[in-house]
Short mmCIF file of C-alpha atoms in Angstrom, two decimals:
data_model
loop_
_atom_site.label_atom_id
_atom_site.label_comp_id
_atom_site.label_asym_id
_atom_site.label_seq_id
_atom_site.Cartn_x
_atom_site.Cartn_y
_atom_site.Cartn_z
CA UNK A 1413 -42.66 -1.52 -67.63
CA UNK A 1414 -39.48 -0.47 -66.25
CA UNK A 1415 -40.55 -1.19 -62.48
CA UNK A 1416 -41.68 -5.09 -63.89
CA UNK A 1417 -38.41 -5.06 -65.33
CA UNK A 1418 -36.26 -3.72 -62.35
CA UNK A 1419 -38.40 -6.65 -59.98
CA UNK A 1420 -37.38 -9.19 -62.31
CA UNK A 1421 -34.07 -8.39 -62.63
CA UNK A 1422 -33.98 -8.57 -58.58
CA UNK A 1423 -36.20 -11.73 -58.42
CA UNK A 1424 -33.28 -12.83 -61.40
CA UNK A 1425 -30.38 -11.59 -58.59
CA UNK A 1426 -32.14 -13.29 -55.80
CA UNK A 1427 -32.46 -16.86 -57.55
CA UNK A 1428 -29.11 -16.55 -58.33
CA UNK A 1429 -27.75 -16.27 -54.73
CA UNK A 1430 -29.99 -18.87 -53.51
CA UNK A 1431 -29.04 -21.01 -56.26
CA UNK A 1432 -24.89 -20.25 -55.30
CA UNK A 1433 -25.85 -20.85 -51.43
CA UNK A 1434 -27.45 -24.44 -52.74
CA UNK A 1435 -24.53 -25.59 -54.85
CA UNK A 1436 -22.20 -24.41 -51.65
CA UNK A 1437 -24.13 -26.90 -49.52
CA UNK A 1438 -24.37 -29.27 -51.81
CA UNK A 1439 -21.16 -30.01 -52.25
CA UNK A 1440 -19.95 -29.37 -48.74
CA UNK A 1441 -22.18 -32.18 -47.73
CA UNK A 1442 -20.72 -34.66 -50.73
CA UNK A 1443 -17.49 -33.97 -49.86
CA UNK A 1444 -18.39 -34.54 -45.97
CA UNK A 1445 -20.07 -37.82 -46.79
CA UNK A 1446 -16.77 -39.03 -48.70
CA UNK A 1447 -14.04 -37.39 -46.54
CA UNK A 1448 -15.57 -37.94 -42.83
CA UNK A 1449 -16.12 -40.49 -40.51
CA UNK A 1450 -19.97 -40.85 -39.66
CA UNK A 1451 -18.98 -39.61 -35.93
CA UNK A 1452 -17.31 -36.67 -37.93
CA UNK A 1453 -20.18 -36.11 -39.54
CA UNK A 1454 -22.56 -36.09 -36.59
CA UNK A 1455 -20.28 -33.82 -34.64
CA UNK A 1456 -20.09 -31.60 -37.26
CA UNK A 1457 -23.80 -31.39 -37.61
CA UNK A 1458 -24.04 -30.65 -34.10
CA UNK A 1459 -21.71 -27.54 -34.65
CA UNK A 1460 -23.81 -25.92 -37.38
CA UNK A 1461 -27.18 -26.79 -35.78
CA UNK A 1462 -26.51 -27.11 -31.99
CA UNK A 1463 -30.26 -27.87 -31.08
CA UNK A 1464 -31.34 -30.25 -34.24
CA UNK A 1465 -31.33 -33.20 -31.94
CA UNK A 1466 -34.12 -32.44 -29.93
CA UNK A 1467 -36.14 -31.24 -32.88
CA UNK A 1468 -35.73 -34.22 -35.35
CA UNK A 1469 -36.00 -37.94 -34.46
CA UNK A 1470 -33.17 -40.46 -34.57
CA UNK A 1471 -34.34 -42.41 -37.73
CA UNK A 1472 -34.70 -38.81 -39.40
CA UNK A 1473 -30.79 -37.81 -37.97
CA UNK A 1474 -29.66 -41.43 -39.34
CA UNK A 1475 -31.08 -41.13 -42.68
CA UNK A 1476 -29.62 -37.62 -43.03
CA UNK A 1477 -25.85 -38.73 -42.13
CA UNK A 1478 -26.43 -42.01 -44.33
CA UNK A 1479 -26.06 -44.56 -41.84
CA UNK A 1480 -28.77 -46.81 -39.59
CA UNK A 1481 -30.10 -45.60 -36.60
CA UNK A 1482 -28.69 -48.26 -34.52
CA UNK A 1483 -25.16 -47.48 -35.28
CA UNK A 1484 -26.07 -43.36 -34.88
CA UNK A 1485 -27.33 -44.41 -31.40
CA UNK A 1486 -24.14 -46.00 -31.11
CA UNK A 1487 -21.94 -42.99 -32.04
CA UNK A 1488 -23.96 -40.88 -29.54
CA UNK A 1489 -24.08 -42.87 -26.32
CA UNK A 1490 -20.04 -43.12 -26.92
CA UNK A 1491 -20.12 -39.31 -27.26
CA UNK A 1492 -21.93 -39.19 -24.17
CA UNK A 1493 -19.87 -41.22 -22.30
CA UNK A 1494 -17.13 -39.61 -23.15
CA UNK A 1495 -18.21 -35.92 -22.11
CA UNK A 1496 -19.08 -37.39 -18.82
CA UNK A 1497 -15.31 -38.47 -17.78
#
């Protein structure tokens, strides 16, 4: 009983740090779709997750930063340009 006990207080501990992590992202991404440009927003998604544009299609990238996937095509090709000069 005391081993069932000691797992669920450890399952208990591990929900709660997942949960914490969650919130934490959560709000991070609120306050990044308030306080940042969508270009902000793309480049900063590009710093956390360096490779997440050749794993995930435009239309999924767009809907993620809440904008249309012409305009994120937009924002990228300027990006592009720009590392190029």
């Amino acid at each position: 009983m005391l081993q069932m006990f000691r797992q669920n207080m450890q399952t208990m501990e591990l929900r709660s740090v997942i949960d914490e992590h969650l919130l934490s992202q959560t709000q991070a991404r609120y306050v990044d779709l308030h306080r940042a440009t969508t270009r902000e927003r793309y480049e900063l998604l590009l710093q956390r997750c360096p490779g997440i544009v050749h794993h995930l299609a435009l239309q999924g990238l767009a809907s993620f930063l809440c904008v249309t996937p012409n305009y994120l095509s937009t924002i990228r090709k300027d990006i592009t340009f720009e590392a190029k000069k």
